[in-house]
């Protein structure tokens, strides 16, 4: 049994002082028991240590990022930049303009747009002035922009952070702060042409990112509403039942049915009728089948939705992506504002190694048609039909990161092309002169921030950072008016004329 | 006297229904008085109108962005992207790694870092959980990152939004939400080498952006503290007096002196002594002069600062930028965390046209050394010396935007290279097939989202949007297996083989 260690005199003072809140007697009694004594001993030592170091005053709180958020390290930034480049290039390829909106909106702009999820909105503190909330997605700000500026037609992309107070399960790439990459087409056009382009874009991006096989589930809110209607759901419960259906990708039909009947008060036979529909999925043939459905074909809304889906599949066939798309009656999408076609892309992931857990990332892209949202902001209710998509870059990022770890890929975190080094003392000014020349010529260059660095650490730094070229200057070189140029991979060195430095470096860099 | 107008029957119902809360009798009495009756009449009519137009319910609040914030239109996004490209390229040229931190931090991370400006921090509402604040700059999050990850050495850049509850004067490019572009060097190095690089970077960026002539004011917190000490300011007032000096670029010395004496309780003769110093500015010769100053040369801190400035000017001379830099004893910088050299770049602007108001944009870049900030976060108080700079892109953006307006420059908001058009009906499928080919080859292409568009609007769209090439398909072309390729600027058309489409378009685009 470990002995009660001797306490430093000051530690005792601290301990006794701290224990005074539960009165002194308690303290004395407590220390009489050995295990309690050990505990107090640790507390006292910690308190004592903190009193010795004035800097620790502030550190009773842990230095961390807020719950559900993270910093991105330089390695992670490189990966993210690559992913965003693919996404934005695709958006530009389809003729989209850029747009940016503030991180927060008037609180009223966001209310009644997100259904059951509204509780996840971050509000700002009332510090006198307007009531503000952090944006929850990029769609509502886009609709607000269109209404505010009376824009009737626009194809725009927007890459930006959004914030949701979700219970973060960080392993799966879900955060409270995350990037969204949105592409939307606003305007009155002939049916399903912009919708088909949105699906084409999702296919292009997911293919280009090499994430493995994927599938895009498609449905239509009007078909869902039609199903609810013909199954006997009262209209007042459409939204609630829709968000139950939305859970089918996470929980079983049995559990969804339970929620519908017990929580949302649906008659069991109505739930069962819904169940018969929402468990169907297939391609264009399922669309045809639903057209023949004796009950559904009586519903005007459902027929409109089915007609549009048929057209959509026609265009997707022309685009060569129809086989990536599945008509899935269980797809509901959580958000209130969708009015027509909706879609969601999921990865069909087989783990890289047999022993690996398949990474469950859920949907990696989603979107749909929302023809009523802009009208909600317009004083006269003028509608601007919209359709769009959002790429879940955060989840894609998790996958790419895991892949790189698996394959042990090394990432360069800088783009430095040349390092300016010296083997000798008192050459700082010469190095500064050289590097300024390189910078002024647009060459990416670094040096060591030391007056008299040793040569080896300078060369090691280049090897570690993957810098391909070193410019070396020493007494000999200075006297002869030359510079040594060293290739880091081959370790070969050549002397070149001082005045040819920039030209020679540029030549070397363009060759590699 | 206006007559009490007749109320519509339903309006009366609404009015009476609404007035029921203050009980019925009150209502009857109220309407008996004429002016009150008029008021209720208006209320009732408004209520009635709102009941007639269901869409208007929400629109009693104005659709706008929050105070001090704005959307960036596609035109503005193009300008911003260009500016950010110049800035980030320069940061990368100097070997910086990227880093990203969350938009908000634990509230405690930001407290006691910003002095008098702390009241401008946006807090988030307490929704159960941690107390959070939106970041006020990118420097404190960087220091938090270094301490949290025990990073002792790092050169990083960070481009991101920050938020400050300032009274916005939007004309001058000051917003409550704005971008900062920061470059910082953390680590223990030989004196003034990283500091000189920061100033070199500021010069490179400001030159490359073609903003006209600029000047970088340099000072050192230790010199200021030395001045305060030898002038007889009590040490407890150093921070307060420093922020008074900071106002010298906005208000006159007379007003600053008044603030020092009346508001901050400084003896008038002490203020006068400070005045003698802080009204000095010059080049390296002023550094020498201050070294000889009988009072200042007695102060150890001031001497350290002067020694470093001398070294800094040496390096700046080697970099070829010394003539852009002025030693200015009035420069104080508002933020509490600076410990050594500080700097701020201002534009020396002469208006483009004589009759134009010179655009007062204040400082466009600033920074300094903050050797104590990381230690404030480290549980053991371990210090990591840092020096950095921040580019005020928002103000630069205002200037560039104004310039472009002055010169009537037209900006392309999309990068579309090819438009797929048809002069005939029923060619949608053909157009979709063609455009998919172009997209799949990485070519930026658009088409009209119409089943049967007319040719002229399609060509007009290309001219308006600056799209250089049009691919035209019609019955004739389809029959002959060709495609018409039209140059928008020259209006010349040639027929090419259908199967050569992509190759031919790529050839044309690479030539232009």
Short mmCIF file of C-alpha atoms in Angstrom, two decimals, chain A residues 120-312:
data_model
loop_
_atom_site.label_atom_id
_atom_site.label_comp_id
_atom_site.label_asym_id
_atom_site.label_seq_id
_atom_site.Cartn_x
_atom_site.Cartn_y
_atom_site.Cartn_z
CA UNK A 120 -30.25 23.54 -34.44
CA UNK A 121 -29.79 27.15 -35.54
CA UNK A 122 -27.08 29.14 -33.72
CA UNK A 123 -28.43 32.47 -32.49
CA UNK A 124 -26.24 35.44 -31.69
CA UNK A 125 -26.55 37.11 -28.34
CA UNK A 126 -28.77 40.18 -28.23
CA UNK A 127 -26.14 42.88 -27.76
CA UNK A 128 -28.53 45.68 -28.67
CA UNK A 129 -29.61 45.88 -32.26
CA UNK A 130 -30.95 43.30 -34.66
CA UNK A 131 -31.55 39.68 -33.67
CA UNK A 132 -29.17 37.55 -35.71
CA UNK A 133 -28.56 33.87 -36.42
CA UNK A 134 -25.67 32.08 -38.09
CA UNK A 135 -26.70 30.74 -41.46
CA UNK A 136 -27.86 27.13 -41.42
CA UNK A 137 -27.35 26.51 -45.12
CA UNK A 138 -26.57 28.51 -48.26
CA UNK A 139 -29.99 28.02 -49.86
CA UNK A 140 -32.07 30.34 -47.68
CA UNK A 141 -29.50 33.18 -47.99
CA UNK A 142 -29.57 32.67 -51.78
CA UNK A 143 -33.37 32.91 -51.85
CA UNK A 144 -33.17 36.02 -49.64
CA UNK A 145 -30.64 37.54 -52.08
CA UNK A 146 -32.87 36.86 -55.07
CA UNK A 147 -35.96 38.36 -53.41
CA UNK A 148 -34.08 41.35 -52.00
CA UNK A 149 -32.54 42.25 -55.35
CA UNK A 150 -35.54 41.19 -57.43
CA UNK A 151 -33.37 38.81 -59.43
CA UNK A 152 -35.56 36.57 -61.56
CA UNK A 153 -32.89 34.42 -63.16
CA UNK A 154 -29.47 33.38 -61.92
CA UNK A 155 -27.08 30.44 -61.95
CA UNK A 156 -24.74 30.81 -59.00
CA UNK A 157 -22.34 28.82 -56.86
CA UNK A 158 -21.45 29.53 -53.29
CA UNK A 159 -18.75 27.94 -51.17
CA UNK A 160 -18.96 28.84 -47.52
CA UNK A 161 -19.24 27.69 -43.96
CA UNK A 162 -22.58 26.95 -42.32
CA UNK A 163 -23.31 26.17 -38.67
CA UNK A 164 -25.66 23.67 -37.05
CA UNK A 165 -25.88 22.77 -33.38
CA UNK A 166 -25.98 19.05 -34.05
CA UNK A 167 -24.71 16.36 -31.71
CA UNK A 168 -21.40 15.93 -33.44
CA UNK A 169 -20.20 12.45 -34.29
CA UNK A 170 -16.85 13.55 -35.50
CA UNK A 171 -15.69 10.16 -36.74
CA UNK A 172 -18.20 10.25 -39.55
CA UNK A 173 -17.20 13.69 -40.69
CA UNK A 174 -20.12 15.50 -39.09
CA UNK A 175 -19.31 18.84 -37.52
CA UNK A 176 -21.14 21.83 -36.10
CA UNK A 177 -19.20 24.07 -38.46
CA UNK A 178 -18.76 22.82 -41.97
CA UNK A 179 -18.34 23.91 -45.56
CA UNK A 180 -21.09 23.68 -48.09
CA UNK A 181 -20.59 23.98 -51.84
CA UNK A 182 -23.84 24.89 -53.49
CA UNK A 183 -24.88 25.26 -57.10
CA UNK A 184 -28.35 26.56 -57.89
CA UNK A 185 -30.34 27.59 -60.94
CA UNK A 186 -33.09 30.15 -60.35
CA UNK A 187 -35.60 31.10 -62.99
CA UNK A 188 -38.63 30.01 -64.98
CA UNK A 189 -37.45 27.45 -67.54
CA UNK A 190 -38.79 24.47 -69.44
CA UNK A 191 -39.27 21.49 -67.15
CA UNK A 192 -36.42 19.36 -65.86
CA UNK A 193 -33.59 20.81 -68.00
CA UNK A 194 -31.90 22.58 -65.06
CA UNK A 195 -32.83 19.67 -62.78
CA UNK A 196 -31.05 17.22 -65.09
CA UNK A 197 -27.98 19.50 -65.17
CA UNK A 198 -27.85 19.45 -61.36
CA UNK A 199 -27.71 15.66 -61.37
CA UNK A 200 -25.10 15.70 -64.13
CA UNK A 201 -22.98 18.03 -62.00
CA UNK A 202 -23.22 15.70 -59.01
CA UNK A 203 -22.05 12.82 -61.21
CA UNK A 204 -19.15 14.83 -62.64
CA UNK A 205 -17.90 15.91 -59.22
CA UNK A 206 -18.23 12.52 -57.54
CA UNK A 207 -16.48 10.82 -60.48
CA UNK A 208 -13.67 13.35 -60.60
CA UNK A 209 -13.00 12.98 -56.89
CA UNK A 210 -12.46 9.21 -57.29
CA UNK A 211 -14.52 8.31 -54.25
CA UNK A 212 -15.53 4.93 -55.63
CA UNK A 213 -18.94 3.91 -56.85
CA UNK A 214 -21.94 6.05 -55.97
CA UNK A 215 -25.68 6.15 -56.45
CA UNK A 216 -28.04 9.10 -56.66
CA UNK A 217 -31.48 8.49 -55.19
CA UNK A 218 -34.23 10.57 -56.75
CA UNK A 219 -37.78 11.22 -55.65
CA UNK A 220 -40.31 14.04 -55.87
CA UNK A 221 -42.10 15.78 -53.02
CA UNK A 222 -45.31 15.76 -55.06
CA UNK A 223 -45.12 11.98 -55.38
CA UNK A 224 -44.59 11.68 -51.63
CA UNK A 225 -47.50 14.01 -50.93
CA UNK A 226 -49.57 12.01 -53.41
CA UNK A 227 -48.69 8.79 -51.59
CA UNK A 228 -49.61 10.36 -48.25
CA UNK A 229 -52.90 11.57 -49.69
CA UNK A 230 -53.94 8.27 -51.27
CA UNK A 231 -52.87 6.36 -48.16
CA UNK A 232 -55.14 8.52 -46.03
CA UNK A 233 -52.72 10.81 -44.16
CA UNK A 234 -54.48 14.03 -43.12
CA UNK A 235 -52.90 16.99 -44.93
CA UNK A 236 -51.92 18.65 -41.66
CA UNK A 237 -49.58 15.72 -40.99
CA UNK A 238 -47.77 15.67 -44.38
CA UNK A 239 -44.67 17.49 -43.09
CA UNK A 240 -44.42 15.38 -39.93
CA UNK A 241 -44.84 12.10 -41.81
CA UNK A 242 -42.38 13.28 -44.46
CA UNK A 243 -39.69 13.78 -41.83
CA UNK A 244 -40.41 10.30 -40.48
CA UNK A 245 -39.89 8.83 -43.95
CA UNK A 246 -36.66 10.86 -44.15
CA UNK A 247 -35.23 8.69 -41.37
CA UNK A 248 -35.46 5.50 -43.45
CA UNK A 249 -31.75 5.69 -44.36
CA UNK A 250 -30.82 5.61 -40.67
CA UNK A 251 -33.47 3.44 -39.01
CA UNK A 252 -35.56 0.48 -40.17
CA UNK A 253 -39.09 0.67 -41.57
CA UNK A 254 -40.29 -0.99 -38.36
CA UNK A 255 -38.97 1.92 -36.29
CA UNK A 256 -40.23 4.54 -38.73
CA UNK A 257 -43.67 2.91 -38.67
CA UNK A 258 -43.58 2.95 -34.87
CA UNK A 259 -42.79 6.68 -34.91
CA UNK A 260 -45.62 7.36 -37.37
CA UNK A 261 -48.19 5.46 -35.33
CA UNK A 262 -47.12 6.19 -31.75
CA UNK A 263 -45.50 9.59 -31.96
CA UNK A 264 -47.37 11.16 -34.85
CA UNK A 265 -50.72 9.49 -34.30
CA UNK A 266 -51.17 7.82 -37.67
CA UNK A 267 -53.61 4.91 -37.99
CA UNK A 268 -51.59 1.66 -38.28
CA UNK A 269 -53.26 0.69 -41.57
CA UNK A 270 -52.36 4.10 -43.05
CA UNK A 271 -48.74 3.59 -42.01
CA UNK A 272 -48.76 0.13 -43.59
CA UNK A 273 -50.06 1.52 -46.87
CA UNK A 274 -47.24 4.10 -46.84
CA UNK A 275 -44.82 1.29 -46.10
CA UNK A 276 -45.81 -0.54 -49.26
CA UNK A 277 -44.80 2.49 -51.32
CA UNK A 278 -41.73 3.87 -49.62
CA UNK A 279 -39.92 0.56 -49.66
CA UNK A 280 -39.84 0.63 -53.47
CA UNK A 281 -36.88 1.69 -55.51
CA UNK A 282 -35.72 1.16 -59.06
CA UNK A 283 -35.00 2.90 -62.33
CA UNK A 284 -37.20 4.40 -65.01
CA UNK A 285 -39.32 1.20 -64.99
CA UNK A 286 -40.50 1.99 -61.45
CA UNK A 287 -41.72 5.34 -62.73
CA UNK A 288 -43.80 3.50 -65.35
CA UNK A 289 -45.04 1.08 -62.70
CA UNK A 290 -46.18 3.93 -60.47
CA UNK A 291 -48.02 5.49 -63.40
CA UNK A 292 -50.08 2.28 -63.48
CA UNK A 293 -50.62 2.17 -59.73
CA UNK A 294 -54.42 2.16 -59.27
CA UNK A 295 -54.42 4.49 -56.28
CA UNK A 296 -51.46 6.78 -57.05
CA UNK A 297 -52.58 7.36 -60.65
CA UNK A 298 -55.73 9.00 -59.24
CA UNK A 299 -53.65 11.73 -57.60
CA UNK A 300 -52.95 14.83 -59.69
CA UNK A 301 -49.86 15.90 -57.77
CA UNK A 302 -48.29 12.46 -57.93
CA UNK A 303 -48.92 12.31 -61.67
CA UNK A 304 -47.17 15.64 -62.17
CA UNK A 305 -44.21 14.38 -60.19
CA UNK A 306 -44.09 11.12 -62.11
CA UNK A 307 -44.32 12.95 -65.43
CA UNK A 308 -41.36 15.14 -64.48
CA UNK A 309 -39.32 12.17 -63.30
CA UNK A 310 -39.94 10.44 -66.61
CA UNK A 311 -38.64 13.50 -68.45
CA UNK A 312 -35.71 13.72 -66.05
#
